Coordinates of C-alpha atoms in Angstrom, one line a residue:
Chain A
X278 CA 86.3 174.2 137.8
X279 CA 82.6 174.5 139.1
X280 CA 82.4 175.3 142.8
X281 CA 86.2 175.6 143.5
X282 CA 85.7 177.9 146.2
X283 CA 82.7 175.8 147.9
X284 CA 85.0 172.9 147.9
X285 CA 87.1 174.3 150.3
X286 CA 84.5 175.3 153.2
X287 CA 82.1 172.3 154.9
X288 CA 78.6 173.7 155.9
X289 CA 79.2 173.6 160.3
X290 CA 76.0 171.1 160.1
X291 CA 77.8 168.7 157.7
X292 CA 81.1 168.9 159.6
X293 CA 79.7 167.3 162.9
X294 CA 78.2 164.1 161.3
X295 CA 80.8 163.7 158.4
X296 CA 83.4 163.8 160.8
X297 CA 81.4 161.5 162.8
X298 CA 81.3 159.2 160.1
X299 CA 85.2 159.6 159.4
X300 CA 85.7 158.1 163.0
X301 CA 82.6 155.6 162.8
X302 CA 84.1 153.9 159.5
X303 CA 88.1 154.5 160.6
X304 CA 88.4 153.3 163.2
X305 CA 87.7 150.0 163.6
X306 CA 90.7 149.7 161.0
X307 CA 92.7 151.7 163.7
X308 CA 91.9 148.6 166.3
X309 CA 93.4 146.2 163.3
X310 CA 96.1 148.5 163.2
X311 CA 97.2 148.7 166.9
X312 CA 96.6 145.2 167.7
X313 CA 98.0 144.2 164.3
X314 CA 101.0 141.7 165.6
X315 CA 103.5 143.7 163.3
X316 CA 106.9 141.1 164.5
X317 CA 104.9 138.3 163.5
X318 CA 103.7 140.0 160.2
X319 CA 106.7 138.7 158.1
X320 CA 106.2 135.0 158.9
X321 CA 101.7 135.5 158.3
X322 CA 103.0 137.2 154.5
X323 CA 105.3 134.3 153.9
X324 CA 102.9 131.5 155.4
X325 CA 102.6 129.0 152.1
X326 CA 99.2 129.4 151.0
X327 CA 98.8 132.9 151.8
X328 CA 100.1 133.9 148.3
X329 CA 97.6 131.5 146.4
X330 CA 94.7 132.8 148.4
X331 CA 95.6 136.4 147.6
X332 CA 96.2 135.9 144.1
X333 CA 92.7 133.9 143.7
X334 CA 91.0 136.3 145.5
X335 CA 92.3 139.0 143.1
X336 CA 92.0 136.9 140.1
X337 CA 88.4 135.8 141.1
X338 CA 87.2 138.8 142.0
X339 CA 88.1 140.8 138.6
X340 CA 87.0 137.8 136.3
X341 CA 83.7 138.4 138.5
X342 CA 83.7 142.1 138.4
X343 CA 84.2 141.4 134.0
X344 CA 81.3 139.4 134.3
X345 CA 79.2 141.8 135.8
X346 CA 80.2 144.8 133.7
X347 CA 79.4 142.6 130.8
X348 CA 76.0 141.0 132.0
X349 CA 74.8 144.5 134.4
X350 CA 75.7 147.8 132.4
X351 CA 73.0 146.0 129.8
X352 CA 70.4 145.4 132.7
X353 CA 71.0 148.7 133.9
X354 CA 70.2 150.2 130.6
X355 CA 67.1 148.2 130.5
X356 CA 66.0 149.2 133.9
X357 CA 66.9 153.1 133.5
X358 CA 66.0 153.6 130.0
X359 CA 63.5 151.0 128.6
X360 CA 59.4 151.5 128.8
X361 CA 59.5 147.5 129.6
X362 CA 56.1 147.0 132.3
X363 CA 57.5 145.4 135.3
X364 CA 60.4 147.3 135.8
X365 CA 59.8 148.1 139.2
X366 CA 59.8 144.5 140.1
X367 CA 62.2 143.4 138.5
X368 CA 64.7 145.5 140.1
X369 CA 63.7 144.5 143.4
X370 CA 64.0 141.2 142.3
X371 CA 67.9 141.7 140.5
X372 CA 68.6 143.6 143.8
X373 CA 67.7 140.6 146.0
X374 CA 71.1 139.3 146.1
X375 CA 72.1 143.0 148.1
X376 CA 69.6 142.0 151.4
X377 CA 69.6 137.8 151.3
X378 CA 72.2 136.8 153.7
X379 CA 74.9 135.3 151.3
X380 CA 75.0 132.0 153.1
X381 CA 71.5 132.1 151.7
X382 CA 72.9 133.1 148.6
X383 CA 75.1 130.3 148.2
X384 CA 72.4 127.5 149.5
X385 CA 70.1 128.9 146.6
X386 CA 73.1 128.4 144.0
X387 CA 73.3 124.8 144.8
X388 CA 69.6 124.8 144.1
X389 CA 70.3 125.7 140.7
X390 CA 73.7 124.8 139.4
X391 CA 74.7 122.1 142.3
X392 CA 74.8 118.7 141.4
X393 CA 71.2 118.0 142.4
X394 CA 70.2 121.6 141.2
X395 CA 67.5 122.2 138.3
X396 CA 70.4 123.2 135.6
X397 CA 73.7 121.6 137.5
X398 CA 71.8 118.1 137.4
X399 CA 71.9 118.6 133.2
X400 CA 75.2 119.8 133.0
X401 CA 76.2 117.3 135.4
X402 CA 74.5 114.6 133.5
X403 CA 75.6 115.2 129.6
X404 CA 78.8 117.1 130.0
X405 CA 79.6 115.3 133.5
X406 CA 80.7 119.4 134.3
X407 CA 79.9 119.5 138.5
X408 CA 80.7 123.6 139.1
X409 CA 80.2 123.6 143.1
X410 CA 84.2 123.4 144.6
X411 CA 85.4 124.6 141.6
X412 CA 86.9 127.7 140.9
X413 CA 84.2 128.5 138.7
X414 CA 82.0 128.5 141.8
X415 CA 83.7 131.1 143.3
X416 CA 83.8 133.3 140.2
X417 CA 79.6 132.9 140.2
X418 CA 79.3 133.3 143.9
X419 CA 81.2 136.6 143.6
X420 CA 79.2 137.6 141.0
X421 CA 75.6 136.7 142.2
X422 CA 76.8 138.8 145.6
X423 CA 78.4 141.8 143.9
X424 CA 76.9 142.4 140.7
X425 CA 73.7 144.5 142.1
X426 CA 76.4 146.9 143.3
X427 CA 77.6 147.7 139.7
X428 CA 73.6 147.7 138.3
X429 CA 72.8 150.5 140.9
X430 CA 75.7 152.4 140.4
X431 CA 75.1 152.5 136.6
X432 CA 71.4 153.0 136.7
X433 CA 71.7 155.5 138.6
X434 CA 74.2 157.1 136.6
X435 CA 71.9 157.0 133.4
X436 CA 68.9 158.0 135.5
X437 CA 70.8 161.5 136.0
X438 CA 72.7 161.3 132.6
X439 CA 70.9 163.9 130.4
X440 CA 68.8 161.8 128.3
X441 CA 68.4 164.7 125.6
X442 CA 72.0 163.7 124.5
X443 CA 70.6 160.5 123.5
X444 CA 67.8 162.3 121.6
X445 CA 69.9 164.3 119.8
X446 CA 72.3 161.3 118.4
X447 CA 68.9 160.2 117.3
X448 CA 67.5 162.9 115.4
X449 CA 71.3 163.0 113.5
X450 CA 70.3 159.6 112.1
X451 CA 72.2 157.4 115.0
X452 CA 71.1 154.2 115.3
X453 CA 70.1 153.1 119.0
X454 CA 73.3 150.4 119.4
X455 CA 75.4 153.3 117.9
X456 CA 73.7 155.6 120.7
X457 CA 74.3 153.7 123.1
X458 CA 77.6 153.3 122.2
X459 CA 79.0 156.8 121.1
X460 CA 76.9 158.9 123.5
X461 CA 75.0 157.0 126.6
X462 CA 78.2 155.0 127.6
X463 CA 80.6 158.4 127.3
X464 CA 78.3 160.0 129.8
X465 CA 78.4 157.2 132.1
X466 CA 81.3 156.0 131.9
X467 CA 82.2 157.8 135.6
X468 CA 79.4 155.4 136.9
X469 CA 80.3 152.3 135.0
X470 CA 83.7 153.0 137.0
X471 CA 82.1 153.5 140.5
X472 CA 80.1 150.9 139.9
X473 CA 83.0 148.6 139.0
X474 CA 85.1 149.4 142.0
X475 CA 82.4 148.8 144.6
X476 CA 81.5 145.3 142.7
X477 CA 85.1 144.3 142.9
X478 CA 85.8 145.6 146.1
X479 CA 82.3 143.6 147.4
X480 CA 83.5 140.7 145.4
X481 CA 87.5 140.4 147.1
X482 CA 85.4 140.3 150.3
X483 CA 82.9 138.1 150.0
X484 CA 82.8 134.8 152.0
X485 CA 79.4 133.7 152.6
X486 CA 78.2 132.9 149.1
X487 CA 81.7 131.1 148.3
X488 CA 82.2 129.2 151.4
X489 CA 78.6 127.5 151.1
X490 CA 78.5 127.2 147.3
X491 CA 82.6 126.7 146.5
X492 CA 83.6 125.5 149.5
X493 CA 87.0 126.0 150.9
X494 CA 90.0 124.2 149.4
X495 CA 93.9 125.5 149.2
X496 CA 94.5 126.9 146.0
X497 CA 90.8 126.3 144.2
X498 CA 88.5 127.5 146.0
X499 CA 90.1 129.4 149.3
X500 CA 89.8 133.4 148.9
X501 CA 91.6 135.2 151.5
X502 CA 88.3 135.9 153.3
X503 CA 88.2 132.3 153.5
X504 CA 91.7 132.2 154.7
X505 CA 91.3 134.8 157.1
X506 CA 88.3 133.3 159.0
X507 CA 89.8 129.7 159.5
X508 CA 92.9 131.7 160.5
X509 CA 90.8 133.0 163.5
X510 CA 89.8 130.1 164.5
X511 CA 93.2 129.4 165.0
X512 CA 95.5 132.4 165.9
X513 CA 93.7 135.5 166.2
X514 CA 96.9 137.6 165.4
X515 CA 97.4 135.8 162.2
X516 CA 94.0 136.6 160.8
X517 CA 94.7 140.1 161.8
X518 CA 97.9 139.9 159.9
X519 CA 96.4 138.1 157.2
X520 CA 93.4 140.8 156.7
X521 CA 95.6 143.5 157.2
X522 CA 97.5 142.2 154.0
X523 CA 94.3 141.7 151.6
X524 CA 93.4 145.2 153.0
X525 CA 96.3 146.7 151.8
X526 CA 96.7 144.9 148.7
X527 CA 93.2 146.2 147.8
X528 CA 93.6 150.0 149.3
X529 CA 96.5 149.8 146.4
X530 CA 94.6 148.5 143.7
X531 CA 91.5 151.3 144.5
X532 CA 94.3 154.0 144.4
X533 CA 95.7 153.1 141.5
X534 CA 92.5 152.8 139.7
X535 CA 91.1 155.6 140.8
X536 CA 94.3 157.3 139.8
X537 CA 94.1 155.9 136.5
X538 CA 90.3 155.8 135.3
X539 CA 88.7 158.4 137.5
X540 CA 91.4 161.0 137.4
X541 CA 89.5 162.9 135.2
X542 CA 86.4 162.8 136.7
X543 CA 87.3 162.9 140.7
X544 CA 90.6 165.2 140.7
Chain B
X230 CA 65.4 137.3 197.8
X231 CA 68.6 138.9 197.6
X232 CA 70.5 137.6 200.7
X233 CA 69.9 134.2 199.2
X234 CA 71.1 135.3 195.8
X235 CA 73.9 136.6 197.6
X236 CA 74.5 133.4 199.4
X237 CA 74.5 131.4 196.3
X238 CA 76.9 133.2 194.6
X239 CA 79.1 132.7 197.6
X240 CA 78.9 129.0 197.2
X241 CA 80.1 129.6 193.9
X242 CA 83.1 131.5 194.6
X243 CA 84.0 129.2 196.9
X244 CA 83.0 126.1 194.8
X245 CA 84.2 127.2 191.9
X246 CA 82.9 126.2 189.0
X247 CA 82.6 122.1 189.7
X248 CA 79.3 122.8 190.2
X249 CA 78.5 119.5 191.1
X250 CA 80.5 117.2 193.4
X251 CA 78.7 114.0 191.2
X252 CA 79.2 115.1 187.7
X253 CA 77.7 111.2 187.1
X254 CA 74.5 113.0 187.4
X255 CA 72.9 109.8 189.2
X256 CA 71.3 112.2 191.8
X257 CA 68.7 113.5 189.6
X258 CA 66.6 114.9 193.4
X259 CA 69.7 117.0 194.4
X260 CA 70.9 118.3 191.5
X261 CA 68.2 118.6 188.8
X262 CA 66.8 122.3 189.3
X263 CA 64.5 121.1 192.2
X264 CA 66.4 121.9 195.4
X265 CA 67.5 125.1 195.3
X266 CA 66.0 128.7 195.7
X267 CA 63.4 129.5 193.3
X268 CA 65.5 131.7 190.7
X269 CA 64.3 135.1 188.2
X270 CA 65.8 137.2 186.2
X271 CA 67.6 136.5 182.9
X272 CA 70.1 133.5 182.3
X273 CA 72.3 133.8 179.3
X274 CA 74.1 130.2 178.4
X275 CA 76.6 130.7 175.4
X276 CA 76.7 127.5 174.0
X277 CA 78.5 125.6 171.0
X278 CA 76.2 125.1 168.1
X279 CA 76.1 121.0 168.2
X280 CA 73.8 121.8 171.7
X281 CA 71.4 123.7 170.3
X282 CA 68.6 121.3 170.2
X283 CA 69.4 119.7 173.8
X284 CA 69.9 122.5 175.5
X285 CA 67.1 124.5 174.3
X286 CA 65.0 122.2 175.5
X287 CA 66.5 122.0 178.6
X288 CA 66.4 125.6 179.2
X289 CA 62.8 125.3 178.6
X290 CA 62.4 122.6 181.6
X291 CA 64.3 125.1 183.6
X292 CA 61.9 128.0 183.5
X293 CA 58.9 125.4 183.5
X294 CA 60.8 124.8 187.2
X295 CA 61.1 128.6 187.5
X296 CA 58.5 130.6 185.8
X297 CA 60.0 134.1 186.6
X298 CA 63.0 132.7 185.3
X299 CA 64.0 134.0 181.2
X300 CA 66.7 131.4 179.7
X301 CA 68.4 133.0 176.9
X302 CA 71.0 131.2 174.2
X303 CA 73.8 132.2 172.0
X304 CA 74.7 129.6 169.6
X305 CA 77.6 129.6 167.6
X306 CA 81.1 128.2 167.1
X307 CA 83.0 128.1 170.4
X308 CA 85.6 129.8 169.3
X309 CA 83.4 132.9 168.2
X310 CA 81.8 132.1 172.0
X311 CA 85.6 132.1 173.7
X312 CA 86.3 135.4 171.7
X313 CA 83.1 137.1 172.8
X314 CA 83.2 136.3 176.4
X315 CA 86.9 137.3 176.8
X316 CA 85.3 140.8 174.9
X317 CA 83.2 141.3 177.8
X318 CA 79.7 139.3 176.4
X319 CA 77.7 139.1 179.8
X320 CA 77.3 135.7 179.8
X321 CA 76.7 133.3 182.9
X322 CA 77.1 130.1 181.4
X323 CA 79.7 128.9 178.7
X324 CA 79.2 125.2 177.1
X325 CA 82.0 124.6 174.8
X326 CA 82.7 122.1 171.7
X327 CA 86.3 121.5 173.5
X328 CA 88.8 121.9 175.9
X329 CA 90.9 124.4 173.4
X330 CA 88.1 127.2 173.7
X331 CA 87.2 126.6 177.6
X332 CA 91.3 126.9 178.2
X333 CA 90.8 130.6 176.1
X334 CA 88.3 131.4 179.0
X335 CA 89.5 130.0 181.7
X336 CA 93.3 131.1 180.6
X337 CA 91.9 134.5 181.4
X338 CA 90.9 133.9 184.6
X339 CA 86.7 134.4 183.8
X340 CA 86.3 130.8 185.0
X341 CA 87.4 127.9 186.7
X342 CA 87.1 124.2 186.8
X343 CA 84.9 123.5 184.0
X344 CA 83.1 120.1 184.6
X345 CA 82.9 117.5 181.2
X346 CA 79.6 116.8 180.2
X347 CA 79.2 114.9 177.3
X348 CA 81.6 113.2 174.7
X349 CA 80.8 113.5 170.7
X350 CA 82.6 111.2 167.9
X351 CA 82.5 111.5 164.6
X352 CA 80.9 110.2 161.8
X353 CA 80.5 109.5 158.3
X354 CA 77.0 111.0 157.4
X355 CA 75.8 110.3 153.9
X356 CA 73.0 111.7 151.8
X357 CA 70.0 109.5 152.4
X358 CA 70.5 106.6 149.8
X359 CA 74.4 106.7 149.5
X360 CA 74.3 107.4 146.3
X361 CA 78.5 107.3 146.8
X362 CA 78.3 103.9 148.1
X363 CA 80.5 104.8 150.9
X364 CA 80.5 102.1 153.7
X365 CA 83.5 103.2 155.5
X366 CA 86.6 105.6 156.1
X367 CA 88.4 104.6 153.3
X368 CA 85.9 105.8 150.6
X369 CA 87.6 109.1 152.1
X370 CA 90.1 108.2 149.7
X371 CA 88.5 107.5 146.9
X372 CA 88.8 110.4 144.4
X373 CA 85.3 110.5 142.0
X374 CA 83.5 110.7 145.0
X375 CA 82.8 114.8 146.1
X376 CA 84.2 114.5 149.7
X377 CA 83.9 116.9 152.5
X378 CA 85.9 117.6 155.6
X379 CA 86.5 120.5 158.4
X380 CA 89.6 122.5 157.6
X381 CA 92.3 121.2 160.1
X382 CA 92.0 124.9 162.0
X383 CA 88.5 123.8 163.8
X384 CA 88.2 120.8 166.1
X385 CA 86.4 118.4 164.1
X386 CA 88.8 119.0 161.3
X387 CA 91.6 118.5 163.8
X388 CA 89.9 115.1 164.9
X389 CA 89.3 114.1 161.3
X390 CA 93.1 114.8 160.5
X391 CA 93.6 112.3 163.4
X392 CA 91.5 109.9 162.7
X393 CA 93.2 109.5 159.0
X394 CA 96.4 109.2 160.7
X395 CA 95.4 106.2 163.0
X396 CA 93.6 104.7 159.8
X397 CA 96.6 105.4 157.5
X398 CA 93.7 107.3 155.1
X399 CA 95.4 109.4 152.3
X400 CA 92.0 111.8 152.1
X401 CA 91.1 113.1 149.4
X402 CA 88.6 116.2 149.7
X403 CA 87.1 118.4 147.9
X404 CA 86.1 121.1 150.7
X405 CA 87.6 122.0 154.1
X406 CA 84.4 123.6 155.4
X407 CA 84.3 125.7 158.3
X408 CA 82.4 123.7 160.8
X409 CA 80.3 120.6 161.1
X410 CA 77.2 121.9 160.0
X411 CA 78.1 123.1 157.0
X412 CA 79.4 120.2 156.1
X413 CA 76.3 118.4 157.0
X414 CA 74.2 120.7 154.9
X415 CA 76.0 119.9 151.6
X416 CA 75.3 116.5 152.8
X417 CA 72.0 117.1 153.4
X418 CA 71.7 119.0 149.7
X419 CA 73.5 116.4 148.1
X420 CA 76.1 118.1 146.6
X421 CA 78.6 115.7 148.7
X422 CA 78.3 112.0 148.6
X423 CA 80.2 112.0 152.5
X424 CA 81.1 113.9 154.6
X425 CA 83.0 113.6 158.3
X426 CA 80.6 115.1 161.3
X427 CA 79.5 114.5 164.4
X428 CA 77.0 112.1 165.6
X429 CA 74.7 114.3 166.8
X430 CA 74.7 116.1 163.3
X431 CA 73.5 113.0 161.9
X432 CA 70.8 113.0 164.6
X433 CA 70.0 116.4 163.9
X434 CA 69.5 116.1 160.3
X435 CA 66.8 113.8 160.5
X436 CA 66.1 111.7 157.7
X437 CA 68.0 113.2 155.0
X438 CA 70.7 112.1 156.0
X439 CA 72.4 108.2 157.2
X440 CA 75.1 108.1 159.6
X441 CA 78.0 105.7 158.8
X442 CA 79.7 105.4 162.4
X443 CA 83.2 103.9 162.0
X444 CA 85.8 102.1 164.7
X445 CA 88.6 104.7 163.9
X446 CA 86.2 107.5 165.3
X447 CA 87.4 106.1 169.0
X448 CA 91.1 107.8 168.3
X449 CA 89.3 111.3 168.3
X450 CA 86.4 111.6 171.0
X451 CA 85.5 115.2 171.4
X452 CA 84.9 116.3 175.0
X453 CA 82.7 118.9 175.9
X454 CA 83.3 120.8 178.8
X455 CA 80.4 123.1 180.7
X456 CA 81.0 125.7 183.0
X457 CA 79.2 128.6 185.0
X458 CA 81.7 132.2 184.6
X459 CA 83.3 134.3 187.3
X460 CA 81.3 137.2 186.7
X461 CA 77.9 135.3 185.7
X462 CA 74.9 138.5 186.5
X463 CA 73.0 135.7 187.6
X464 CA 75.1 133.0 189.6
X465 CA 72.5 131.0 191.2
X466 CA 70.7 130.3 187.8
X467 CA 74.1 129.6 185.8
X468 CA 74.6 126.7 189.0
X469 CA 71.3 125.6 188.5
X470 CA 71.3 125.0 184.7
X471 CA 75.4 123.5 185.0
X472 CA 73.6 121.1 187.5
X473 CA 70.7 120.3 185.1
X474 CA 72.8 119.3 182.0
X475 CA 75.0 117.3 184.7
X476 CA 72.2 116.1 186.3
X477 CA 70.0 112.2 185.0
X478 CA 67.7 114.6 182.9
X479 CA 70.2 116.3 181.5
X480 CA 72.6 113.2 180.4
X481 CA 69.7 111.6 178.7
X482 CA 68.5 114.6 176.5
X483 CA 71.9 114.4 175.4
X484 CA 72.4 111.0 174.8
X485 CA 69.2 111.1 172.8
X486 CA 70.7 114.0 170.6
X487 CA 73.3 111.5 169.7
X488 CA 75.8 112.7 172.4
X489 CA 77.7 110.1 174.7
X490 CA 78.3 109.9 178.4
X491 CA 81.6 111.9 179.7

């Protein structure tokens, strides 16, 4: 209910540049739009392969959005909350991913879990498990790329979450699991969600990382982003048609979430 | 200064873009750099990837000729390269992997006549050792082995497809990459125990990586065509470096860089 009235009027000096930004992010997806080739739109959607891509894409990028809820709303908690020395460094170093170029990204994943690489060599050599061109590859590319997204979001959702809370659940003979549980993850939970969103979203787009360490192949390893850049090389107008699809397939998917989890919090 | 500028790019216009009657190159006096008005200014050449080692250093040789002369490259995919001049890049030269992305630009009327310049084939490149024991094409087939190929939607995929064909090679793959060179660097990292390039990729990765070159690879020679644009800011230097890469100099940097004669 807070601020109902100031929702309604924009300060003039945030009017200028947020309406400038409106136009900066828009519309380049207007240009898709108008020279999106809508006659030949039916035959891109129907195009065999198109339908695998998309549906890996989706499935890869959620299995890798899991992941990082699992592996980054802990590492969040250790960066916001914990008196550990180093923590400064350490989140520039878990934030690396966010400013190495992910072709980069995906060279240094062969370094470790490739064939040759310091733990793929073991796996590969007493399990005779290779995970480069395997959809397993993309699933870890995705991750690697996206998961600083979600650790930001949530970190900085406990940094501003009112730590007294936490205190309190204390001092009433909580234990610190049960604490973080009951009462930090409540609070949070709005970030958690961001944070989720923006590390799928990051993840159903990324192509560097999972062309380099996954490679491309039909129905394994081929995302749509994937897709769409061979497409280009190609047929411009399909890998409009083709974008324009995973864009709306994903606009959908935001909607619906955030009409579903952050009702409550973003009416 | 000006007038002869001026002059030059009249001999273009009405030359077109064969910017040298002897594409043999034989003529190294007339048509190496040395002739023709001393040149300045900024030349931008837009070039495919698989030239950057040749050509750089070819530019260099041209502003040794012409010191107030800046040579400036953009490498990447020619299809990237076709896309961005057709956008409006200001670019006076355009040196492309094949005829498919010159036709995009001359197709829109920004140039004309493009000259051939050098021919590449492909290859099988192997990391150094063959720990695949791959000796020839049909290893392609062979399904332990982790296998990479361009995807059919990029010239040397569309040459590998053909060369399967004539060699009546089932493939079996494990990556369509998305050019040569990243192919080559899974190659190069190991991760691949073959992979279909170019020759000058092998020549380019140095000793990392052995080149396998195969009799099939004659069904799919890949012709590079070179060619100065319509609307080149500086036409007298984009004729000057088109003569250079056409000229004896030119031929052999290339065939050193594992390119072959047109």
């Amino acid at each position: 209910m807070r601020g109902a009235r100031s929702r309604t009027r924009v300060p003039a000096p945030l009017l200028v540049p947020a309406a400038l930004a409106v136009a900066f992010l828009v519309l380049p997806l207007v240009g898709l739009l108008v020279r999106a080739p809508w006659s030949s739109l039916g035959p891109a959607l129907t195009t065999p392969g198109v339908g695998q891509a998309l549906r890996l894409s989706l499935v890869s990028a959620t299995l890798a959005t899991l992941v990082s809820v699992l592996l980054g709303v802990p590492l969040a908690w250790v960066l916001a909350r914990s008196a550990a020395r180093g923590r400064t460094l350490l989140r520039a170093l878990v934030t690396v991913p966010l400013v190495l170029p992910p072709v980069v990204g995906g060279v240094a994943l062969f370094l470790v879990l490739g064939r040759q690489g310091v733990v793929g060599r073991w796996l590969f050599e007493a399990f005779d498990l290779t995970i480069p061109f395997t959809t397993t590859a993309v699933v870890i590319a995705e991750t690697f790329v996206a998961m600083p997204f979600l650790v930001i979001s949530v970190e900085g959702a406990l940094r501003a979450a009112d730590a007294r809370f936490e205190d309190v659940a204390a001092t009433l003979g909580a234990d610190r699991w049960t604490t973080f549980r009951r009462v930090t993850l409540p609070l949070v939970a709005p970030g958690v969600g961001a944070g989720a969103v923006l590390c799928w979203a990051r993840a159903l787009g990324e192509f560097g990382a999972t062309i380099t360490f996954a490679g491309n192949f039909p129905g394994t390893t081929q995302t749509m982003p994937l897709a769409v850049y061979l497409a280009l090389q190609r047929d411009p107008e399909a890998a409009i048609a083709l974008s324009l699809v995973l864009l709306a397939v994903s606009l959908a998917t935001l909607l619906l979430l955030r009409g579903r989890w952050l009702g409550r919090a973003a009416p | 200064m000006r007038a002869r500028l001026a002059a030059a790019a009249v001999l273009l216009i009405v030359s077109g873009c064969g910017a040298s009657d002897a594409p043999d190159g034989g003529d190294g006096r007339l048509s190496d750099g040395t002739s023709g008005p001393a040149l300045s200014g900024t030349l931008t050449v837009f070039a495919a990837a698989s030239l950057t080692d040749v050509f750089t250093d070819l530019g260099d040789q041209l502003m040794e000729l012409h010191p107030s002369l800046a040579v400036r490259f953009n490498f990447a995919g020619s299809s990237a390269l076709a896309t961005q001049i057709t956008q409006g890049a200001p670019a006076d030269v355009f040196a492309s992997a094949n005829a498919a992305q010159m036709a995009v630009v001359t197709d829109a009327g920004m140039a004309q006549n493009p000259t051939v310049f050098a021919g590449n084939v492909l290859e099988i490149a192997v990391p150094a050792g063959n720990p695949g024991g791959v000796d020839g094409l049909a290893d392609f087939a062979r399904d332990e082995l982790a296998l990479a190929i361009c995807a059919p939607d990029v010239p040397c995929g569309a040459a590998a497809e053909q060369v399967f064909d004539s060699a009546g090679v089932a493939a079996a793959p494990d990556t369509l990459e998305e050019d040569a060179r990243a192919a080559l660097t899974k190659v190069e990292l190991g991760e691949v125990d073959a992979a279909l390039v170019y020759a000058s990729d092998v020549v380019s990765a140095g000793d990392a990586v052995e080149g396998i070159p195969f009799p099939e690879a004659e069904n799919a020679v890949n012709a590079y065509p070179v060619c100065a644009l319509a609307d080149a800011p500086n036409p007298g230097a984009a004729r000057a470096f088109v003569d250079l890469v056409l000229s004896g100099v030119g031929q052999a940097a290339l065939g050193d860089a594992g390119f072959r004669a047109p």
